mmCIF file of C-alpha atoms in Angstrom:
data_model
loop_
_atom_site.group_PDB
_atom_site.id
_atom_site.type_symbol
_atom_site.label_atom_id
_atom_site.label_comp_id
_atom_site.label_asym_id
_atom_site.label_seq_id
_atom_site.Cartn_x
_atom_site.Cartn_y
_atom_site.Cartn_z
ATOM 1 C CA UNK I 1 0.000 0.000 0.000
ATOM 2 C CA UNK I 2 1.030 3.466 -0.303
ATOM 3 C CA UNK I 3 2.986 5.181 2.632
ATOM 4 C CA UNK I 4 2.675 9.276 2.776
ATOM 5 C CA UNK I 5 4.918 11.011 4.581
ATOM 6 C CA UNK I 6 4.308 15.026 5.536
ATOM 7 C CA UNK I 7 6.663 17.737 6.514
ATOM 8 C CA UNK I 8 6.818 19.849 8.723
ATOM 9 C CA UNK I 9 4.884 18.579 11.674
ATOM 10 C CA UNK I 10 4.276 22.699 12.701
ATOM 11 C CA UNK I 11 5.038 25.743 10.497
ATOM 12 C CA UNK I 12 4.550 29.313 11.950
ATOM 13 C CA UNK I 13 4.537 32.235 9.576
ATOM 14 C CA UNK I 14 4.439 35.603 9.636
ATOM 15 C CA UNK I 15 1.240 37.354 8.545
ATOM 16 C CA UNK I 16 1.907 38.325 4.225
ATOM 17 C CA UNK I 17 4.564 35.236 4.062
ATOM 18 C CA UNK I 18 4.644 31.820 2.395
ATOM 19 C CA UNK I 19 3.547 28.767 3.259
ATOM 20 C CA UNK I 20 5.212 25.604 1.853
ATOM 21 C CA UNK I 21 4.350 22.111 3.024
ATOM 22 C CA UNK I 22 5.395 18.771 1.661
ATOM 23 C CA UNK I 23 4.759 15.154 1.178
ATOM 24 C CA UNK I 24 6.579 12.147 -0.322
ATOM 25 C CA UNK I 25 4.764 9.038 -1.468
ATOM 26 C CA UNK I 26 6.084 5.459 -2.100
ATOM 27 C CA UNK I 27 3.397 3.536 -4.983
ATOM 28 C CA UNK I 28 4.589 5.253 -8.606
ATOM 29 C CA UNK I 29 1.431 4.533 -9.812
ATOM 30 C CA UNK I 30 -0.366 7.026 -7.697
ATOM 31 C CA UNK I 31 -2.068 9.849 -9.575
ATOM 32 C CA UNK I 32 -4.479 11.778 -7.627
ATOM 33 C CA UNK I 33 -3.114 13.531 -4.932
ATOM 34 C CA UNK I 34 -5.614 16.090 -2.456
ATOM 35 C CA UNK I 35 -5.365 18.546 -0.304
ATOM 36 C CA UNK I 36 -7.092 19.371 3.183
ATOM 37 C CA UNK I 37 -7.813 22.015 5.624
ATOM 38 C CA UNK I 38 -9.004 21.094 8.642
ATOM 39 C CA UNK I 39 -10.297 23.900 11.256
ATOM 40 C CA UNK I 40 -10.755 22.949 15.071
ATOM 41 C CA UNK I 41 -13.514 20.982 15.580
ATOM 42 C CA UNK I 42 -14.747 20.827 12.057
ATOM 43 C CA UNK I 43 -14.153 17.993 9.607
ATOM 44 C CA UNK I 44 -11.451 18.440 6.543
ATOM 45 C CA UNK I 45 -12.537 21.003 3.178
ATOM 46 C CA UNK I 46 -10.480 19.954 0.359
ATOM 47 C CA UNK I 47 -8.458 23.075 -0.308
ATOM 48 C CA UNK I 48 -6.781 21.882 -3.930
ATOM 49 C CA UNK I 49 -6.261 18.451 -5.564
ATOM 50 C CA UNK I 50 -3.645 18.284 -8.617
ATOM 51 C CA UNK I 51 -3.504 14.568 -11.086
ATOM 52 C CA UNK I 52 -0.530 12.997 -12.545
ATOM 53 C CA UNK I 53 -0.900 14.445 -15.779
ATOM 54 C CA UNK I 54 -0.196 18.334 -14.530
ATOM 55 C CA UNK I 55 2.713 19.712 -12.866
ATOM 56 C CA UNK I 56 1.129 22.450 -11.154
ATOM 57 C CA UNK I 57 -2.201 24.073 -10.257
ATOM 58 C CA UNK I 58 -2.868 26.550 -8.610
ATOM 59 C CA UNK I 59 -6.276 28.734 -7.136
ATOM 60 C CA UNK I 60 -5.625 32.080 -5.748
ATOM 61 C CA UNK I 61 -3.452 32.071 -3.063
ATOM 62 C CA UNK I 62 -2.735 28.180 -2.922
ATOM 63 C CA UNK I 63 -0.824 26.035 -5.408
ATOM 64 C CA UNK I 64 -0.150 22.634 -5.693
ATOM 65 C CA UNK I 65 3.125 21.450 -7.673
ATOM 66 C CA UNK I 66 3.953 17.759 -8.125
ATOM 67 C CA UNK I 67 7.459 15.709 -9.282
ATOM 68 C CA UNK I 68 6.685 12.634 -10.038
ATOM 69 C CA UNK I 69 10.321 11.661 -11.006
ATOM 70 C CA UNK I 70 11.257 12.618 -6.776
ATOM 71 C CA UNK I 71 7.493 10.967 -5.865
ATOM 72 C CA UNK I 72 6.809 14.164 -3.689
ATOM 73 C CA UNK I 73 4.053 17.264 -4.110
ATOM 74 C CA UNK I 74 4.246 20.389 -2.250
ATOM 75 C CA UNK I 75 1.112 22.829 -1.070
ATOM 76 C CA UNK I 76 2.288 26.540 -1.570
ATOM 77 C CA UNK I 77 0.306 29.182 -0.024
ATOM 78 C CA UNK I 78 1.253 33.215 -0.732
ATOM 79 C CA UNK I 79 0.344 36.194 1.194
ATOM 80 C CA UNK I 80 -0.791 34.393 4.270
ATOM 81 C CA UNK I 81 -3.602 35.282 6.503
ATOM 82 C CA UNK I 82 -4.603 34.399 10.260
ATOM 83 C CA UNK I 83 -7.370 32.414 8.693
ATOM 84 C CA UNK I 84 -5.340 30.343 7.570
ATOM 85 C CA UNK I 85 -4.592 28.743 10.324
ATOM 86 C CA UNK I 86 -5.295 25.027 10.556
ATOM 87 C CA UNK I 87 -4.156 21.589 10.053
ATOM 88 C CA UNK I 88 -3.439 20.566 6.393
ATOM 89 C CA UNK I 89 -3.180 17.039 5.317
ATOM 90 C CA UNK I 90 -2.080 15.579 1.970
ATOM 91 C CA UNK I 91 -3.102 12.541 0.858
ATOM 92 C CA UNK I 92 -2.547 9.710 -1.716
ATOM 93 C CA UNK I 93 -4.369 6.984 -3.279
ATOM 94 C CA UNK I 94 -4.129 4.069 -0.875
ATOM 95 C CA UNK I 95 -4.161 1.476 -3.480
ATOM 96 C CA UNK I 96 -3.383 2.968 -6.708
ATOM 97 C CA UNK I 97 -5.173 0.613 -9.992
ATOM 98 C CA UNK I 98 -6.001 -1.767 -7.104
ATOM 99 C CA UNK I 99 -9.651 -2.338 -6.025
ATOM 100 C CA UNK I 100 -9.645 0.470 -3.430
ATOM 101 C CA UNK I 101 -11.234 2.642 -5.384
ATOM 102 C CA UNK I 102 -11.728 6.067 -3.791
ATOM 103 C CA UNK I 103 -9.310 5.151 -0.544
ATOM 104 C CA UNK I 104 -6.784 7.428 0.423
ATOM 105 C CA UNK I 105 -3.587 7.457 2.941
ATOM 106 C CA UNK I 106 -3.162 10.668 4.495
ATOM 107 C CA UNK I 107 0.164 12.479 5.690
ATOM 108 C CA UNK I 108 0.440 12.924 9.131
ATOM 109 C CA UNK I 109 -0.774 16.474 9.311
ATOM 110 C CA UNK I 110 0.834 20.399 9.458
ATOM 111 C CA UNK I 111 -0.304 22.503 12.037
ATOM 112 C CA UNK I 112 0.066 26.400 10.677
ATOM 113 C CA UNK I 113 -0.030 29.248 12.187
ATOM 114 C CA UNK I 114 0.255 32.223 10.797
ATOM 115 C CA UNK I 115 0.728 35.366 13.176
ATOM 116 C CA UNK I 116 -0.926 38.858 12.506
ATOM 117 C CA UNK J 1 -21.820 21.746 -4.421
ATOM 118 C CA UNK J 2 -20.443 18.087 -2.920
ATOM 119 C CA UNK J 3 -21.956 18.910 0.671
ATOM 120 C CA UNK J 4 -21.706 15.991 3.603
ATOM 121 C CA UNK J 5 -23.476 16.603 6.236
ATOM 122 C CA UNK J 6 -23.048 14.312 9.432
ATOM 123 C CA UNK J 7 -25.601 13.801 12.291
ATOM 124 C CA UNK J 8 -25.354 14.361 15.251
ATOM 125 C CA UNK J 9 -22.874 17.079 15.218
ATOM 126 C CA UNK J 10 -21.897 16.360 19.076
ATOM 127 C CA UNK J 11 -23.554 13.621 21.507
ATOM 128 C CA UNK J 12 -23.183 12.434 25.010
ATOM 129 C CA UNK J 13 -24.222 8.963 26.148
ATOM 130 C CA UNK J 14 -24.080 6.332 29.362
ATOM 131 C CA UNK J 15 -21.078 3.564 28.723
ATOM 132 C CA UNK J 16 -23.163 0.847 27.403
ATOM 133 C CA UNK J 17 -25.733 2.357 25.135
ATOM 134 C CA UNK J 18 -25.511 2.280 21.280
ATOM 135 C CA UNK J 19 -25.460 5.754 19.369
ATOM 136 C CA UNK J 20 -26.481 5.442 15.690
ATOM 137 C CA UNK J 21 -23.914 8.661 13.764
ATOM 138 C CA UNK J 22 -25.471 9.539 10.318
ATOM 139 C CA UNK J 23 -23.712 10.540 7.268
ATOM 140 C CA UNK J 24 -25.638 12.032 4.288
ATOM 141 C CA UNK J 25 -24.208 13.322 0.695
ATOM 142 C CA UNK J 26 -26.735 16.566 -0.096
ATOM 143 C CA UNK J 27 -26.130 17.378 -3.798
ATOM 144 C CA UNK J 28 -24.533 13.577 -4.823
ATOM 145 C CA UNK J 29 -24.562 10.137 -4.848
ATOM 146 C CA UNK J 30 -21.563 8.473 -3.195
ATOM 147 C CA UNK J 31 -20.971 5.212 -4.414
ATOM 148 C CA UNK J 32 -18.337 4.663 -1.279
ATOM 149 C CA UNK J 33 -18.430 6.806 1.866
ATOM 150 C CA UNK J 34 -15.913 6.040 4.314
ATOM 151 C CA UNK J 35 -15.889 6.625 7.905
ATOM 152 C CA UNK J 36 -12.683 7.767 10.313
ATOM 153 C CA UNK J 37 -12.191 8.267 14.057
ATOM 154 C CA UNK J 38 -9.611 11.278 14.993
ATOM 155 C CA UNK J 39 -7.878 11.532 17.896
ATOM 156 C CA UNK J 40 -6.798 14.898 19.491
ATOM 157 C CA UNK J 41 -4.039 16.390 17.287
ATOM 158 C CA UNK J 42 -3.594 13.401 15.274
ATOM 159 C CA UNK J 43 -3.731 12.056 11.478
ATOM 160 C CA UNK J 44 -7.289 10.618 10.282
ATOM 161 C CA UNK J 45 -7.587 6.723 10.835
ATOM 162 C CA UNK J 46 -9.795 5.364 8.645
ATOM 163 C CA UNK J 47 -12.114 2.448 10.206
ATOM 164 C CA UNK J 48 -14.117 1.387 7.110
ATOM 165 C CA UNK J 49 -15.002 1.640 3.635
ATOM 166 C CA UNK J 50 -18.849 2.151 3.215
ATOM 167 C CA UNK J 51 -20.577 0.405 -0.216
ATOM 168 C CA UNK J 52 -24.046 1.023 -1.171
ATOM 169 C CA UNK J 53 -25.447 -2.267 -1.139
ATOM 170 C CA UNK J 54 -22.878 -4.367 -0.359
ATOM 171 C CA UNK J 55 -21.187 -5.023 3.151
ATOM 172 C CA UNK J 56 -18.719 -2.472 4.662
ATOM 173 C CA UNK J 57 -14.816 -3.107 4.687
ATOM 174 C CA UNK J 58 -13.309 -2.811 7.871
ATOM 175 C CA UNK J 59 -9.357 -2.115 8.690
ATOM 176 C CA UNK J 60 -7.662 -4.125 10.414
ATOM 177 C CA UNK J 61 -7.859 -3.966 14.310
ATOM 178 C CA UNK J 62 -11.571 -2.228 13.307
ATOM 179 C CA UNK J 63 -14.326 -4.379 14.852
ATOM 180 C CA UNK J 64 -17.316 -4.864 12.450
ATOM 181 C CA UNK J 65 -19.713 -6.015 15.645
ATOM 182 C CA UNK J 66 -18.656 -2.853 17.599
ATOM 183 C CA UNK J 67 -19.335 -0.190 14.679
ATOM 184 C CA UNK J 68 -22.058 -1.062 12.587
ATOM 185 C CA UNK J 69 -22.256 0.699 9.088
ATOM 186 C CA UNK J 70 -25.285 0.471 7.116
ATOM 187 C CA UNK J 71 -25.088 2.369 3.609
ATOM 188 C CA UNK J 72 -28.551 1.990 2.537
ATOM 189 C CA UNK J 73 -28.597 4.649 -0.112
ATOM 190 C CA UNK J 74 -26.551 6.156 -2.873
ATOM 191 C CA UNK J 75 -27.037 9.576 -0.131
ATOM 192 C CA UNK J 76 -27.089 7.915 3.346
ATOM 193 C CA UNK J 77 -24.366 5.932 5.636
ATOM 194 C CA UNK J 78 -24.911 5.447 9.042
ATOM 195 C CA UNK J 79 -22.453 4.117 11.992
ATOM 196 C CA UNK J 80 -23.424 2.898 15.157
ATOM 197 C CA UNK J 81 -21.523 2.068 17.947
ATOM 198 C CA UNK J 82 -22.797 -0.603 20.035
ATOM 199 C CA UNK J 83 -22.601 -1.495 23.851
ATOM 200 C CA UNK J 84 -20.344 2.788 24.087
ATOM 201 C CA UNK J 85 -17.684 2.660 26.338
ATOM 202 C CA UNK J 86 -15.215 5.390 27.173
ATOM 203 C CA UNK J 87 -12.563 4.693 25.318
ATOM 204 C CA UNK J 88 -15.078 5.207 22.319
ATOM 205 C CA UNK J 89 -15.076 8.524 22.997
ATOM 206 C CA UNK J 90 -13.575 10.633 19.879
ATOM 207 C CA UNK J 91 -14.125 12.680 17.157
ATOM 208 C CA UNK J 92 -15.993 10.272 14.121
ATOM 209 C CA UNK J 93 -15.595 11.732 10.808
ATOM 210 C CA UNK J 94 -17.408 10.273 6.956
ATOM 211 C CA UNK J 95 -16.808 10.831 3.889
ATOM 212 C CA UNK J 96 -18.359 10.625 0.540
ATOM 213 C CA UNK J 97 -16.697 9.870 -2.714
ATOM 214 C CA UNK J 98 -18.509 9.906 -5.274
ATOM 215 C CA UNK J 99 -15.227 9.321 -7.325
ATOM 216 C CA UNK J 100 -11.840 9.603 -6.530
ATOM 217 C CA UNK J 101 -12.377 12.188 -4.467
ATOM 218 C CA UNK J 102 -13.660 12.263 -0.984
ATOM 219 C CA UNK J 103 -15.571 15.258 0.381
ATOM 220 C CA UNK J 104 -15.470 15.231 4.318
ATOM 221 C CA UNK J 105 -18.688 16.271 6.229
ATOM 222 C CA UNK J 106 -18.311 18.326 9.730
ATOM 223 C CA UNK J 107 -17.441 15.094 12.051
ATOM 224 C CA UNK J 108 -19.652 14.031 15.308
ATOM 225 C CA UNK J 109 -17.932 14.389 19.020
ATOM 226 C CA UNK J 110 -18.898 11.470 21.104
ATOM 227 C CA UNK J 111 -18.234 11.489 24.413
ATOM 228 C CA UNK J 112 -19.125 8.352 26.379
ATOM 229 C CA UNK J 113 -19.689 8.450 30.504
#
């Protein structure tokens, strides 16, 4: 099965910085890869998803690149803003082309704060 | 659009009552919902994967008589968890995918005396 690994654990930014967080994967065949914010006490919002067959994408102030040569993706966020703050998860297919259709393994989590 | 909505949003209950937790997709149909218990300040862990019409999945270590899941409808998912005990107590999050992605609804806090 796939294995997702997230960096860093906690990332504190000043208020109008950038935000980078990212994630390695182990199954080459993976080729959906989301992203999620998750707010205290509130269940994950997918913030940005990118496919295999893109490099980047972006939506405002968030981005998603991906190097499927290094088997790692990266969530950029410009001109940060308190609200920001949360817990972000990647994720991976958990059983890319197998039958686990949907399933996903999830990094372990980035807790950012960003600081007025 | 892809709204989840989850109900109860919070519930308290006696150690050794069942509590039924509902899951609903409001503008889709789900073929799969899936349903994870978080622990404070940790990673998702997903308990089971939730067909419509067919018998849930369950991880490993998950155990199928303890947490029920019924997915009865293309929209609907439910999870109960029989005979509560404390150490049930979490937060109990589903998901609905109606393909590869999975759109989260707002999670359920159950907190079992």
């Amino acid at each position: 099965g796939e294995n997702v690994e997230q960096h860093p654990s906690t990332l504190s930014v000043q208020e109008g910085d950038s935000a980078v967080i990212k994630c390695t994967y182990s199954d080459s065949a993976s080729n959906y890869f989301p992203w999620y914010k998750q707010e205290l006490g509130k269940g994950p919002q997918l913030i940005i998803d990118i496919r295999s067959n893109v490099g980047e994408k972006k939506d405002q102030r968030i981005a998603v690149t991906l190097n499927k040569t290094a088997k790692h993706f990266s969530l950029h966020i410009t001109e940060t803003q308190p609200e920001d703050s949360a817990v972000y998860f990647c994720a991976a297919p958990a059983n890319a082309g197998g039958t686990s259709y949907g399933k996903l393994t999830f990094g372990q989590g980035t807790i950012l704060t960003v600081h007025p | 659009g892809a709204v989840v909505s989850q109900h109860p949003s919070w519930v308290i209950c006696k150690s050794g009552t069942s509590v039924k937790i509902e899951c609903r997709s409001l503008d889709f149909q789900a073929t799969t919902m899936f349903w994870y218990r978080q622990f404070p300040k940790q990673s998702l862990m997903l308990m089971a994967t939730s067909n419509e019409g067919s018998k849930a999945t369950y991880e490993q270590g998950v155990e199928k008589d303890k947490f029920l899941i019924n997915h009865a409808s293309l929209t609907l998912s439910t999870l109960t968890v029989t005979s509560a005990h404390p150490e049930d107590s979490s937060f109990y999050i589903c998901s609905a995918a109606p393909e590869e992605t999975q759109y989260f609804g707002p999670g359920t806090r159950l907190l079992v005396l």
